[in-house]
PDB file of C-alpha atoms and ligand atoms in Angstrom:
ATOM      1  CA  MET A   1       5.440  -1.843 -20.515  1.00  0.00           C
ATOM      2  CA  GLN A   2       3.382  -3.522 -17.826  1.00  0.00           C
ATOM      3  CA  PRO A   3       0.326  -1.562 -16.668  1.00  0.00           C
ATOM      4  CA  LEU A   4       0.958   0.509 -13.562  1.00  0.00           C
ATOM      5  CA  MET A   5       0.115  -1.119 -10.225  1.00  0.00           C
ATOM      6  CA  THR A   6      -2.580   0.563  -8.155  1.00  0.00           C
ATOM      7  CA  PHE A   7      -0.882   2.896  -5.613  1.00  0.00           C
ATOM      8  CA  ALA A   8       2.250   3.183  -7.810  1.00  0.00           C
ATOM      9  CA  GLY A   9       3.281   6.000 -10.169  1.00  0.00           C
ATOM     10  CA  ASN A  10       3.187   8.936  -7.756  1.00  0.00           C
ATOM     11  CA  PRO A  11       3.618  12.050  -9.940  1.00  0.00           C
ATOM     12  CA  LEU A  12       4.936  14.288  -7.148  1.00  0.00           C
ATOM     13  CA  ASP A  13       8.644  15.151  -7.008  1.00  0.00           C
ATOM     14  CA  ARG A  14       9.658  14.403  -3.403  1.00  0.00           C
ATOM     15  CA  VAL A  15      12.226  17.245  -3.554  1.00  0.00           C
ATOM     16  CA  ALA A  16      14.813  15.578  -1.304  1.00  0.00           C
ATOM     17  CA  ILE A  17      17.342  18.404  -1.785  1.00  0.00           C
ATOM     18  CA  GLU A  18      15.033  21.432  -1.557  1.00  0.00           C
ATOM     19  CA  ARG A  19      13.288  20.222   1.598  1.00  0.00           C
ATOM     20  CA  ARG A  20      16.579  20.451   3.519  1.00  0.00           C
ATOM     21  CA  ASN A  21      16.275  24.249   3.310  1.00  0.00           C
ATOM     22  CA  PRO A  22      13.955  25.620   6.066  1.00  0.00           C
ATOM     23  CA  VAL A  23      13.531  28.940   4.245  1.00  0.00           C
ATOM     24  CA  TRP A  24      12.359  27.137   1.106  1.00  0.00           C
ATOM     25  CA  LEU A  25       9.975  25.014   3.198  1.00  0.00           C
ATOM     26  CA  GLU A  26       8.456  28.086   4.859  1.00  0.00           C
ATOM     27  CA  ARG A  27       7.990  29.673   1.461  1.00  0.00           C
ATOM     28  CA  GLN A  28       6.070  26.597   0.228  1.00  0.00           C
ATOM     29  CA  LEU A  29       3.852  26.618   3.317  1.00  0.00           C
ATOM     30  CA  ALA A  30       3.086  30.315   2.801  1.00  0.00           C
ATOM     31  CA  ASP A  31       2.456  29.982  -0.939  1.00  0.00           C
ATOM     32  CA  PRO A  32      -1.258  30.690  -1.567  1.00  0.00           C
ATOM     33  CA  GLU A  33      -1.148  28.138  -4.408  1.00  0.00           C
ATOM     34  CA  ALA A  34       0.083  25.315  -2.105  1.00  0.00           C
ATOM     35  CA  ARG A  35      -2.343  22.395  -1.802  1.00  0.00           C
ATOM     36  CA  PHE A  36      -3.205  20.549   1.392  1.00  0.00           C
ATOM     37  CA  LEU A  37      -4.882  17.139   1.518  1.00  0.00           C
ATOM     38  CA  PRO A  38      -6.728  16.547   4.802  1.00  0.00           C
ATOM     39  CA  LEU A  39      -6.642  13.002   6.190  1.00  0.00           C
ATOM     40  CA  TRP A  40      -8.848  11.847   9.034  1.00  0.00           C
ATOM     41  CA  LYS A  41      -7.858   8.546  10.612  1.00  0.00           C
ATOM     42  CA  LEU A  42      -5.933   7.890   7.375  1.00  0.00           C
ATOM     43  CA  ASP A  43      -9.016   8.429   5.172  1.00  0.00           C
ATOM     44  CA  PRO A  44      -8.587  11.126   2.475  1.00  0.00           C
ATOM     45  CA  LEU A  45     -10.976  14.030   1.981  1.00  0.00           C
ATOM     46  CA  VAL A  46     -12.956  13.520  -1.234  1.00  0.00           C
ATOM     47  CA  LYS A  47     -15.235  16.017  -3.011  1.00  0.00           C
ATOM     48  CA  LEU A  48     -18.867  15.026  -3.239  1.00  0.00           C
ATOM     49  CA  GLY A  49     -20.572  15.073  -6.622  1.00  0.00           C
ATOM     50  CA  GLU A  50     -20.686  13.135  -9.856  1.00  0.00           C
ATOM     51  CA  GLN A  51     -16.943  13.271 -10.452  1.00  0.00           C
ATOM     52  CA  ARG A  52     -15.234  12.348  -7.203  1.00  0.00           C
ATOM     53  CA  THR A  53     -11.789  13.886  -6.811  1.00  0.00           C
ATOM     54  CA  LEU A  54      -9.446  14.506  -3.917  1.00  0.00           C
ATOM     55  CA  ALA A  55     -10.520  17.624  -2.024  1.00  0.00           C
ATOM     56  CA  TRP A  56      -7.266  19.596  -1.914  1.00  0.00           C
ATOM     57  CA  ALA A  57      -7.582  22.590   0.413  1.00  0.00           C
ATOM     58  CA  ARG A  58      -5.783  25.897   0.921  1.00  0.00           C
ATOM     59  CA  ARG A  59      -3.832  26.408   4.122  1.00  0.00           C
ATOM     60  CA  LYS A  60      -6.345  28.902   5.489  1.00  0.00           C
ATOM     61  CA  LEU A  61      -8.827  26.049   5.950  1.00  0.00           C
ATOM     62  CA  PHE A  62      -6.770  25.000   8.990  1.00  0.00           C
ATOM     63  CA  ASP A  63      -6.258  28.510  10.456  1.00  0.00           C
ATOM     64  CA  ASP A  64      -8.698  28.010  13.329  1.00  0.00           C
ATOM     65  CA  VAL A  65      -8.138  24.301  13.912  1.00  0.00           C
ATOM     66  CA  GLU A  66      -7.003  23.393  17.438  1.00  0.00           C
ATOM     67  CA  PRO A  67      -4.611  21.745  18.013  1.00  0.00           C
ATOM     68  CA  ALA A  68      -2.925  23.113  14.876  1.00  0.00           C
ATOM     69  CA  PRO A  69      -2.257  20.131  12.580  1.00  0.00           C
ATOM     70  CA  GLN A  70       1.211  19.698  11.094  1.00  0.00           C
ATOM     71  CA  PRO A  71       1.455  19.698   7.287  1.00  0.00           C
ATOM     72  CA  LEU A  72       3.707  17.000   5.802  1.00  0.00           C
ATOM     73  CA  LEU A  73       5.300  17.823   2.464  1.00  0.00           C
ATOM     74  CA  LEU A  74       4.471  15.058  -0.004  1.00  0.00           C
ATOM     75  CA  GLY A  75       6.168  16.721  -2.958  1.00  0.00           C
ATOM     76  CA  VAL A  76       5.951  19.284  -5.726  1.00  0.00           C
ATOM     77  CA  ASP A  77       4.114  19.179  -9.044  1.00  0.00           C
ATOM     78  CA  ALA A  78       4.473  21.953 -11.638  1.00  0.00           C
ATOM     79  CA  GLY A  79       6.046  24.196  -9.008  1.00  0.00           C
ATOM     80  CA  VAL A  80       3.181  23.759  -6.527  1.00  0.00           C
ATOM     81  CA  ALA A  81       3.848  22.130  -3.153  1.00  0.00           C
ATOM     82  CA  HIS A  82       1.464  19.387  -2.057  1.00  0.00           C
ATOM     83  CA  PHE A  83       1.068  18.617   1.644  1.00  0.00           C
ATOM     84  CA  SER A  84      -0.993  16.180   3.674  1.00  0.00           C
ATOM     85  CA  VAL A  85      -2.591  17.325   6.922  1.00  0.00           C
ATOM     86  CA  ASP A  86      -3.728  14.877   9.583  1.00  0.00           C
ATOM     87  CA  VAL A  87      -6.894  16.196  11.252  1.00  0.00           C
ATOM     88  CA  SER A  88      -7.631  13.022  13.226  1.00  0.00           C
ATOM     89  CA  ALA A  89      -7.677  15.039  16.455  1.00  0.00           C
ATOM     90  CA  LEU A  90     -11.014  16.573  15.367  1.00  0.00           C
ATOM     91  CA  HIS A  91     -14.128  14.753  16.585  1.00  0.00           C
ATOM     92  CA  GLU A  92     -16.388  16.245  13.912  1.00  0.00           C
ATOM     93  CA  PRO A  93     -13.894  17.067  11.149  1.00  0.00           C
ATOM     94  CA  ILE A  94     -16.400  17.851   8.381  1.00  0.00           C
ATOM     95  CA  ALA A  95     -18.426  20.238  10.550  1.00  0.00           C
ATOM     96  CA  THR A  96     -15.334  21.819  12.117  1.00  0.00           C
ATOM     97  CA  LEU A  97     -13.763  22.468   8.710  1.00  0.00           C
ATOM     98  CA  GLY A  98     -17.072  23.799   7.347  1.00  0.00           C
ATOM     99  CA  LEU A  99     -17.319  21.139   4.627  1.00  0.00           C
ATOM    100  CA  ASP A 100     -20.871  19.852   5.129  1.00  0.00           C
ATOM    101  CA  GLY A 101     -22.318  18.911   1.739  1.00  0.00           C
ATOM    102  CA  VAL A 102     -18.994  19.670   0.012  1.00  0.00           C
ATOM    103  CA  ALA A 103     -16.674  16.805   0.852  1.00  0.00           C
ATOM    104  CA  ARG A 104     -16.290  13.824   3.114  1.00  0.00           C
ATOM    105  CA  PHE A 105     -13.576  11.503   4.366  1.00  0.00           C
ATOM    106  CA  GLU A 106     -13.679   8.178   2.528  1.00  0.00           C
ATOM    107  CA  GLU A 107     -12.083   4.827   3.208  1.00  0.00           C
ATOM    108  CA  LEU A 108      -9.329   4.307   0.626  1.00  0.00           C
ATOM    109  CA  ARG A 109     -10.293   0.862  -0.692  1.00  0.00           C
ATOM    110  CA  GLY A 110     -13.834   2.059  -1.442  1.00  0.00           C
ATOM    111  CA  VAL A 111     -12.815   5.248  -3.218  1.00  0.00           C
ATOM    112  CA  VAL A 112      -9.970   3.849  -5.383  1.00  0.00           C
ATOM    113  CA  PRO A 113     -12.232   3.131  -8.404  1.00  0.00           C
ATOM    114  CA  HIS A 114     -13.455   6.764  -8.436  1.00  0.00           C
ATOM    115  CA  LEU A 115     -10.062   8.490  -8.311  1.00  0.00           C
ATOM    116  CA  THR A 116      -7.364   8.779 -10.973  1.00  0.00           C
ATOM    117  CA  PRO A 117      -4.304   6.493 -10.626  1.00  0.00           C
ATOM    118  CA  ALA A 118      -2.209   9.583  -9.767  1.00  0.00           C
ATOM    119  CA  GLU A 119      -4.613  10.592  -6.979  1.00  0.00           C
ATOM    120  CA  VAL A 120      -4.630   7.052  -5.602  1.00  0.00           C
ATOM    121  CA  SER A 121      -0.822   6.948  -5.515  1.00  0.00           C
ATOM    122  CA  ILE A 122      -0.660  10.295  -3.702  1.00  0.00           C
ATOM    123  CA  VAL A 123      -3.152   9.113  -1.083  1.00  0.00           C
ATOM    124  CA  ALA A 124      -1.088   5.950  -0.595  1.00  0.00           C
ATOM    125  CA  HIS A 125       1.995   8.048   0.146  1.00  0.00           C
ATOM    126  CA  ALA A 126       0.076  10.451   2.411  1.00  0.00           C
ATOM    127  CA  ARG A 127      -1.556   7.643   4.329  1.00  0.00           C
ATOM    128  CA  SER A 128       1.605   5.634   4.995  1.00  0.00           C
ATOM    129  CA  LEU A 129       3.569   8.756   5.952  1.00  0.00           C
ATOM    130  CA  SER A 130       0.845  10.070   8.226  1.00  0.00           C
ATOM    131  CA  ASP A 131       0.522   6.719   9.989  1.00  0.00           C
ATOM    132  CA  TRP A 132       4.290   6.602  10.592  1.00  0.00           C
ATOM    133  CA  HIS A 133       4.346  10.111  12.100  1.00  0.00           C
ATOM    134  CA  GLU A 134       1.446   9.280  14.396  1.00  0.00           C
ATOM    135  CA  ARG A 135       3.240   6.156  15.681  1.00  0.00           C
ATOM    136  CA  HIS A 136       6.650   7.795  16.147  1.00  0.00           C
ATOM    137  CA  ARG A 137       5.902  10.773  18.311  1.00  0.00           C
ATOM    138  CA  HIS A 138       8.289   9.285  20.897  1.00  0.00           C
ATOM    139  CA  CYS A 139      11.881   8.259  20.290  1.00  0.00           C
ATOM    140  CA  PRO A 140      12.321   4.465  20.239  1.00  0.00           C
ATOM    141  CA  GLY A 141      15.838   5.058  21.625  1.00  0.00           C
ATOM    142  CA  CYS A 142      15.231   7.241  24.688  1.00  0.00           C
ATOM    143  CA  GLY A 143      11.467   7.810  24.868  1.00  0.00           C
ATOM    144  CA  GLY A 144      11.809  11.575  24.315  1.00  0.00           C
ATOM    145  CA  ASP A 145       9.367  13.600  22.224  1.00  0.00           C
ATOM    146  CA  THR A 146      10.358  13.616  18.555  1.00  0.00           C
ATOM    147  CA  ILE A 147       9.771  16.414  16.063  1.00  0.00           C
ATOM    148  CA  ALA A 148       9.130  16.252  12.315  1.00  0.00           C
ATOM    149  CA  VAL A 149      11.966  17.659  10.208  1.00  0.00           C
ATOM    150  CA  LEU A 150      12.638  18.065   6.465  1.00  0.00           C
ATOM    151  CA  GLY A 151       8.954  18.755   5.890  1.00  0.00           C
ATOM    152  CA  GLY A 152       8.077  15.378   7.394  1.00  0.00           C
ATOM    153  CA  ALA A 153      10.627  13.193   5.572  1.00  0.00           C
ATOM    154  CA  GLN A 154      12.175  12.354   8.991  1.00  0.00           C
ATOM    155  CA  ARG A 155      11.634  12.805  12.721  1.00  0.00           C
ATOM    156  CA  ARG A 156      14.397  13.890  15.062  1.00  0.00           C
ATOM    157  CA  CYS A 157      14.791  13.377  18.799  1.00  0.00           C
ATOM    158  CA  PRO A 158      16.138  16.573  20.409  1.00  0.00           C
ATOM    159  CA  ASP A 159      17.019  14.645  23.593  1.00  0.00           C
ATOM    160  CA  CYS A 160      19.420  12.089  22.085  1.00  0.00           C
ATOM    161  CA  SER A 161      19.864  13.560  18.560  1.00  0.00           C
ATOM    162  CA  ALA A 162      18.639  10.354  16.888  1.00  0.00           C
ATOM    163  CA  ASP A 163      17.106  10.642  13.421  1.00  0.00           C
ATOM    164  CA  HIS A 164      14.173   8.403  12.570  1.00  0.00           C
ATOM    165  CA  PHE A 165      13.110   7.536   9.045  1.00  0.00           C
ATOM    166  CA  PRO A 166       9.658   6.488   7.768  1.00  0.00           C
ATOM    167  CA  ARG A 167       9.390   2.703   7.655  1.00  0.00           C
ATOM    168  CA  THR A 168       8.115   0.451   4.908  1.00  0.00           C
ATOM    169  CA  GLU A 169       7.465  -3.199   5.775  1.00  0.00           C
ATOM    170  CA  PRO A 170       8.555  -5.670   3.074  1.00  0.00           C
ATOM    171  CA  VAL A 171       6.057  -8.443   2.390  1.00  0.00           C
ATOM    172  CA  ALA A 172       6.944 -11.489   0.288  1.00  0.00           C
ATOM    173  CA  ILE A 173       4.011 -12.618  -1.872  1.00  0.00           C
ATOM    174  CA  ALA A 174       4.280 -15.587  -4.208  1.00  0.00           C
ATOM    175  CA  VAL A 175       2.306 -17.652  -6.649  1.00  0.00           C
ATOM    176  CA  VAL A 176       3.631 -21.203  -6.375  1.00  0.00           C
ATOM    177  CA  GLY A 177       3.563 -23.355  -9.500  1.00  0.00           C
ATOM    178  CA  ARG A 178       4.213 -27.030 -10.201  1.00  0.00           C
ATOM    179  CA  GLY A 179       3.679 -27.998 -13.830  1.00  0.00           C
ATOM    180  CA  ASP A 180       0.191 -26.919 -14.847  1.00  0.00           C
ATOM    181  CA  ARG A 181      -1.012 -26.464 -11.284  1.00  0.00           C
ATOM    182  CA  CYS A 182      -0.740 -23.509  -8.988  1.00  0.00           C
ATOM    183  CA  LEU A 183      -0.954 -23.287  -5.213  1.00  0.00           C
ATOM    184  CA  LEU A 184      -3.189 -20.607  -3.693  1.00  0.00           C
ATOM    185  CA  GLY A 185      -4.507 -20.139  -0.175  1.00  0.00           C
ATOM    186  CA  ARG A 186      -7.278 -18.316   1.642  1.00  0.00           C
ATOM    187  CA  GLY A 187      -7.230 -16.443   4.944  1.00  0.00           C
ATOM    188  CA  PRO A 188      -9.641 -17.367   7.752  1.00  0.00           C
ATOM    189  CA  SER A 189     -11.860 -14.272   7.361  1.00  0.00           C
ATOM    190  CA  TRP A 190     -11.934 -14.086   3.556  1.00  0.00           C
ATOM    191  CA  PRO A 191     -15.068 -14.316   1.384  1.00  0.00           C
ATOM    192  CA  GLU A 192     -16.025 -17.866   0.488  1.00  0.00           C
ATOM    193  CA  ASN A 193     -13.986 -19.410  -2.385  1.00  0.00           C
ATOM    194  CA  MET A 194     -11.603 -16.473  -2.592  1.00  0.00           C
ATOM    195  CA  TYR A 195      -8.030 -17.702  -3.018  1.00  0.00           C
ATOM    196  CA  SER A 196      -4.842 -15.737  -3.449  1.00  0.00           C
ATOM    197  CA  ALA A 197      -1.059 -15.886  -3.488  1.00  0.00           C
ATOM    198  CA  LEU A 198       0.596 -16.814  -0.183  1.00  0.00           C
ATOM    199  CA  ALA A 199       2.189 -13.872   1.613  1.00  0.00           C
ATOM    200  CA  GLY A 200       4.077 -12.931   4.737  1.00  0.00           C
ATOM    201  CA  PHE A 201       6.431 -10.333   6.174  1.00  0.00           C
ATOM    202  CA  VAL A 202      10.117 -10.670   5.380  1.00  0.00           C
ATOM    203  CA  GLU A 203      11.838 -11.323   8.707  1.00  0.00           C
ATOM    204  CA  PRO A 204      15.129  -9.831   9.940  1.00  0.00           C
ATOM    205  CA  GLY A 205      18.157 -11.473   8.334  1.00  0.00           C
ATOM    206  CA  GLU A 206      16.264 -12.996   5.398  1.00  0.00           C
ATOM    207  CA  THR A 207      16.482 -12.503   1.664  1.00  0.00           C
ATOM    208  CA  LEU A 208      13.240 -12.141  -0.274  1.00  0.00           C
ATOM    209  CA  GLU A 209      13.740 -15.629  -1.730  1.00  0.00           C
ATOM    210  CA  GLU A 210      14.296 -17.128   1.719  1.00  0.00           C
ATOM    211  CA  ALA A 211      11.180 -15.412   3.013  1.00  0.00           C
ATOM    212  CA  VAL A 212       9.110 -16.920   0.178  1.00  0.00           C
ATOM    213  CA  ARG A 213      10.475 -20.417   0.880  1.00  0.00           C
ATOM    214  CA  ARG A 214       9.877 -20.122   4.632  1.00  0.00           C
ATOM    215  CA  GLU A 215       6.377 -18.631   4.360  1.00  0.00           C
ATOM    216  CA  VAL A 216       5.154 -21.191   1.844  1.00  0.00           C
ATOM    217  CA  ARG A 217       6.659 -24.064   3.842  1.00  0.00           C
ATOM    218  CA  GLU A 218       5.169 -22.794   7.137  1.00  0.00           C
ATOM    219  CA  GLU A 219       1.705 -22.108   5.747  1.00  0.00           C
ATOM    220  CA  SER A 220       1.250 -25.002   3.324  1.00  0.00           C
ATOM    221  CA  GLY A 221       4.014 -27.553   3.948  1.00  0.00           C
ATOM    222  CA  VAL A 222       5.164 -27.261   0.322  1.00  0.00           C
ATOM    223  CA  VAL A 223       8.917 -27.158  -0.355  1.00  0.00           C
ATOM    224  CA  ILE A 224      10.033 -24.422  -2.766  1.00  0.00           C
ATOM    225  CA  GLY A 225      12.964 -24.461  -5.191  1.00  0.00           C
ATOM    226  CA  ALA A 226      13.570 -21.535  -7.547  1.00  0.00           C
ATOM    227  CA  VAL A 227      12.017 -18.149  -6.697  1.00  0.00           C
ATOM    228  CA  ARG A 228      11.770 -15.387  -9.302  1.00  0.00           C
ATOM    229  CA  TYR A 229      11.016 -11.774  -8.394  1.00  0.00           C
ATOM    230  CA  LEU A 230       8.482 -10.216 -10.784  1.00  0.00           C
ATOM    231  CA  ARG A 231       7.330  -6.800  -9.557  1.00  0.00           C
ATOM    232  CA  SER A 232       6.304  -4.823  -6.492  1.00  0.00           C
ATOM    233  CA  GLN A 233       3.408  -2.741  -5.199  1.00  0.00           C
ATOM    234  CA  PRO A 234       3.150  -0.148  -2.423  1.00  0.00           C
ATOM    235  CA  TRP A 235       0.391  -1.362  -0.077  1.00  0.00           C
ATOM    236  CA  PRO A 236      -0.690   1.503   2.179  1.00  0.00           C
ATOM    237  CA  PHE A 237      -2.505  -0.567   4.852  1.00  0.00           C
ATOM    238  CA  PRO A 238      -0.703   1.031   6.504  1.00  0.00           C
ATOM    239  CA  SER A 239       2.846   0.824   5.076  1.00  0.00           C
ATOM    240  CA  SER A 240       3.898  -2.321   3.247  1.00  0.00           C
ATOM    241  CA  LEU A 241       5.786  -2.996   0.056  1.00  0.00           C
ATOM    242  CA  MET A 242       4.512  -6.149  -1.605  1.00  0.00           C
ATOM    243  CA  LEU A 243       7.386  -7.972  -3.330  1.00  0.00           C
ATOM    244  CA  GLY A 244       5.770 -10.224  -5.911  1.00  0.00           C
ATOM    245  CA  CYS A 245       7.357 -13.533  -6.901  1.00  0.00           C
ATOM    246  CA  VAL A 246       6.646 -16.702  -8.812  1.00  0.00           C
ATOM    247  CA  ALA A 247       8.062 -19.803  -7.129  1.00  0.00           C
ATOM    248  CA  ASP A 248       8.584 -23.412  -8.248  1.00  0.00           C
ATOM    249  CA  ALA A 249       7.337 -26.113  -5.895  1.00  0.00           C
ATOM    250  CA  GLU A 250       9.447 -29.218  -5.354  1.00  0.00           C
ATOM    251  CA  THR A 251       6.737 -31.094  -3.434  1.00  0.00           C
ATOM    252  CA  GLU A 252       2.925 -31.241  -3.648  1.00  0.00           C
ATOM    253  CA  GLU A 253       1.713 -32.646  -0.351  1.00  0.00           C
ATOM    254  CA  LEU A 254      -0.138 -30.057   1.727  1.00  0.00           C
ATOM    255  CA  GLU A 255       0.186 -29.629   5.482  1.00  0.00           C
ATOM    256  CA  ILE A 256      -1.815 -26.483   6.158  1.00  0.00           C
ATOM    257  CA  ASP A 257      -1.169 -24.251   9.169  1.00  0.00           C
ATOM    258  CA  HIS A 258      -4.762 -23.464  10.128  1.00  0.00           C
ATOM    259  CA  THR A 259      -3.800 -20.551  12.358  1.00  0.00           C
ATOM    260  CA  GLU A 260      -2.630 -18.765   9.173  1.00  0.00           C
ATOM    261  CA  LEU A 261      -4.844 -20.212   6.466  1.00  0.00           C
ATOM    262  CA  ALA A 262      -8.395 -21.531   6.274  1.00  0.00           C
ATOM    263  CA  ASP A 263      -7.362 -23.547   3.226  1.00  0.00           C
ATOM    264  CA  ALA A 264      -4.738 -23.971   0.533  1.00  0.00           C
ATOM    265  CA  ARG A 265      -5.250 -25.897  -2.690  1.00  0.00           C
ATOM    266  CA  TRP A 266      -3.655 -26.748  -5.987  1.00  0.00           C
ATOM    267  CA  PHE A 267      -5.680 -25.325  -8.896  1.00  0.00           C
ATOM    268  CA  SER A 268      -5.409 -26.353 -12.554  1.00  0.00           C
ATOM    269  CA  LEU A 269      -4.444 -23.893 -15.284  1.00  0.00           C
ATOM    270  CA  GLU A 270      -8.011 -24.192 -16.625  1.00  0.00           C
ATOM    271  CA  GLU A 271      -9.508 -23.233 -13.259  1.00  0.00           C
ATOM    272  CA  ILE A 272      -7.136 -20.280 -12.978  1.00  0.00           C
ATOM    273  CA  ARG A 273      -7.998 -19.138 -16.518  1.00  0.00           C
ATOM    274  CA  LEU A 274     -11.710 -19.109 -15.644  1.00  0.00           C
ATOM    275  CA  ALA A 275     -11.054 -17.177 -12.453  1.00  0.00           C
ATOM    276  CA  LEU A 276      -8.911 -14.616 -14.297  1.00  0.00           C
ATOM    277  CA  ALA A 277     -11.702 -14.175 -16.873  1.00  0.00           C
ATOM    278  CA  GLY A 278     -14.250 -13.693 -14.078  1.00  0.00           C
ATOM    279  CA  GLU A 279     -16.168 -16.778 -15.216  1.00  0.00           C
ATOM    280  CA  PRO A 280     -17.750 -19.413 -12.938  1.00  0.00           C
ATOM    281  CA  ALA A 281     -14.906 -21.381 -11.343  1.00  0.00           C
ATOM    282  CA  PRO A 282     -14.171 -23.233  -8.109  1.00  0.00           C
ATOM    283  CA  LEU A 283     -12.401 -20.088  -6.912  1.00  0.00           C
ATOM    284  CA  PHE A 284     -12.291 -16.359  -7.418  1.00  0.00           C
ATOM    285  CA  ILE A 285      -9.138 -14.320  -7.070  1.00  0.00           C
ATOM    286  CA  PRO A 286      -8.377 -10.759  -5.905  1.00  0.00           C
ATOM    287  CA  PRO A 287      -9.194  -7.965  -8.406  1.00  0.00           C
ATOM    288  CA  PRO A 288      -6.484  -6.182 -10.473  1.00  0.00           C
ATOM    289  CA  PHE A 289      -6.309  -3.650  -7.623  1.00  0.00           C
ATOM    290  CA  ALA A 290      -3.975  -6.142  -5.864  1.00  0.00           C
ATOM    291  CA  ILE A 291      -0.593  -7.453  -7.031  1.00  0.00           C
ATOM    292  CA  ALA A 292      -1.785 -11.029  -6.363  1.00  0.00           C
ATOM    293  CA  HIS A 293      -4.046 -10.782  -9.430  1.00  0.00           C
ATOM    294  CA  HIS A 294      -1.073  -9.832 -11.632  1.00  0.00           C
ATOM    295  CA  LEU A 295       1.131 -12.588 -10.205  1.00  0.00           C
ATOM    296  CA  ILE A 296      -1.548 -15.207 -10.859  1.00  0.00           C
ATOM    297  CA  GLN A 297      -1.975 -13.828 -14.378  1.00  0.00           C
ATOM    298  CA  ALA A 298       1.805 -13.894 -14.977  1.00  0.00           C
ATOM    299  CA  TRP A 299       1.971 -17.528 -13.847  1.00  0.00           C
ATOM    300  CA  ALA A 300      -0.928 -18.515 -16.165  1.00  0.00           C
ATOM    301  CA  GLU A 301       0.578 -16.691 -19.153  1.00  0.00           C
ATOM    302  CA  GLY A 302       3.920 -18.383 -18.472  1.00  0.00           C
ATOM    303  CA  ARG A 303       2.269 -21.823 -18.494  1.00  0.00           C
ATOM    304  CA  GLU A 304       0.388 -21.046 -21.700  1.00  0.00           C
ATOM    305  CA  ARG A 305       3.616 -20.004 -23.404  1.00  0.00           C
ATOM    306  CA  GLY A 306       5.197 -23.222 -22.088  1.00  0.00           C
ATOM    307  CA  ARG A 307       2.399 -25.307 -23.614  1.00  0.00           C
ATOM    308  CA  ARG A 308       2.709 -23.654 -26.999  1.00  0.00           C
ATOM    309  CA  GLY A 309       6.399 -24.480 -26.935  1.00  0.00           C
ATOM    310  CA  PRO A 310       9.363 -22.423 -28.148  1.00  0.00           C
TER     311      PRO A 310
HETATM  312 ZN1  LIG B   1      15.895   9.984  21.675  1.00  0.00          ZN
END
């Protein structure tokens, strides 16, 4: 088994059937054991102290909060409902909730190394869902006010009866190989010498493979042949699904689109090996936190197997 991707492996049961029942939902909300994760501007509440953990709260924490925040049901674990609660409307959330010295809201990227993989995956879900609700308070069909239904698994427009479903944006991300060389690029605002797999949103009417070919061609000028899907990763910034591929280049000449990329280069297998090992190299690559690291590693391992022969 491959190691779990960061943000994947959410242990909560999303209870698609049970959440259709309003009586069941009310019972979960009223359950004194139910757990509520506050989010402020998409940052999760984290307990202070040596061992940082998510600061799950009881519902009574929000009793006096105005305007009353709406809990979103993330799922159930061991019979206990887990909700997220967006308190972004509060100007001083820690003081208002009485949590000075107890907990604070932390930016997700910074807190990932301190939380368990399960906690990280739950925050990813909460964050993407919360962001979607915030952006869909009005119906894209008629402009009416929408309401959350099914514990937050959908929004409904009472004016035109349209149902709206949380969106995930598919992103094609690919390591491009040609023999023992691999094509990586760097964004304009990235740290110096950091290179990664090329990526872009899948556009309407495209397959994943077509998106990889188009993105790589647009950004680097390289023509792609075969594209192989490897694995995916939820990317909650705010709501993408990274679809990781390895692609075979049919050409080598670079024609870089400098509005998208500061640079793109072919790197040797040796250079990639050094970068993967964290040793001095002409480039460094994203950490294992990101799917790009695993795609680059998969390409390098594939080449090494190829060199050793069948
Ligand atoms: Zn509507």
